XYZ file of C-alpha atoms in Angstrom:
88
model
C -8.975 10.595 -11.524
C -8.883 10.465 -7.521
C -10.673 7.536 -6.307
C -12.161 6.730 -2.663
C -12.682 3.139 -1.807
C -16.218 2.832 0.432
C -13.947 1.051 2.922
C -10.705 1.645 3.852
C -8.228 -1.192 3.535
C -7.128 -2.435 7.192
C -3.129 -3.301 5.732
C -2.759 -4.668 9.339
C -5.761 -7.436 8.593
C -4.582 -7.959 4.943
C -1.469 -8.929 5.680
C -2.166 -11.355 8.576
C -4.964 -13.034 6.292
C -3.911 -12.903 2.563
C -0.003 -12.823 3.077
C 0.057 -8.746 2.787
C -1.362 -9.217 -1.113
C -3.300 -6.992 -2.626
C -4.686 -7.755 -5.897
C -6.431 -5.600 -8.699
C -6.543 -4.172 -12.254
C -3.790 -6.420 -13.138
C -1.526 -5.264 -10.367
C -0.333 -7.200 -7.319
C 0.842 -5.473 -4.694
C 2.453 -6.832 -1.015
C 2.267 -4.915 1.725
C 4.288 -5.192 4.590
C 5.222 -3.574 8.269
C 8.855 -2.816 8.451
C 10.888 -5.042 11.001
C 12.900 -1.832 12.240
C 9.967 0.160 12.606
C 6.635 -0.504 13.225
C 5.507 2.738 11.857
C 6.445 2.183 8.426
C 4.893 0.762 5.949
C 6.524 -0.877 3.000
C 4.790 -1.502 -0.573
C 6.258 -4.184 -3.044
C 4.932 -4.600 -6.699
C 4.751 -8.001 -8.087
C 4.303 -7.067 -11.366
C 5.979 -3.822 -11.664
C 2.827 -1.726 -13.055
C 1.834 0.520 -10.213
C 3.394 4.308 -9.168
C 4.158 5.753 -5.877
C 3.822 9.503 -5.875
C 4.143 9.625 -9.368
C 7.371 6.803 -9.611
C 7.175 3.453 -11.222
C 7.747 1.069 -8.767
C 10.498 -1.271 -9.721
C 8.828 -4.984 -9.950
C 10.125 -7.131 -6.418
C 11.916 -3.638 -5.074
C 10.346 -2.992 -1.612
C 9.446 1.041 -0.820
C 8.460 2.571 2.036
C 5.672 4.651 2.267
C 3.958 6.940 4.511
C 1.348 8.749 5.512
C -0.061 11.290 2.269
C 1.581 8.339 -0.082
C -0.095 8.268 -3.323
C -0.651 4.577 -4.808
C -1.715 4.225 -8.377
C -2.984 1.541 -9.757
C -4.220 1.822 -13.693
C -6.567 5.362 -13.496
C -7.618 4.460 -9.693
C -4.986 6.171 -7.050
C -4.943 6.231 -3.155
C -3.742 7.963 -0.663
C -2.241 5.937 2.262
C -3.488 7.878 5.980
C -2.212 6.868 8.961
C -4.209 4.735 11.001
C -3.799 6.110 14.781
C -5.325 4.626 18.354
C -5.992 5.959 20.950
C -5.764 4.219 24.428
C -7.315 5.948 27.629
């Protein structure tokens, strides 16, 4: 089951308001920028439940992901896309 959420999540916003924490259908996830690169995203299950492209993430281990990452999350799964600006 694919799902689309009606509004993206803004990872940027989430983590300066809510600690990068992300919580639903008994899942908690923390997302984070990596230090080394600010391009990279990295994922961290708090409870161990969710899969990234089709792995169990290993409860506290931090992942990277990237762009055309699948997250899921009980039957719902995203896709991470890479959120790019443009400056004139």
């Amino acid at each position: 089951m694919n799902s689309c959420l009606a509004v993206p999540i803004d990872v940027n916003a989430l983590v300066s308001t809510n600690e990068g924490t992300l919580e639903f259908e008994k899942e908690k996830l923390r997302f984070d920028v990596d230090a080394s690169r600010a391009d990279e995203l990295v994922v961290q299950s708090l409870t161990g439940t969710a899969l990234v492209d089709g792995k169990k993430l290993v409860k506290g281990k931090r992942q990277k992901i990237h762009a055309g990452s699948k997250i899921k999350v009980a039957d719902e799964e995203f896709v991470v896309y890479r959120n790019a600006h443009a400056h004139a």
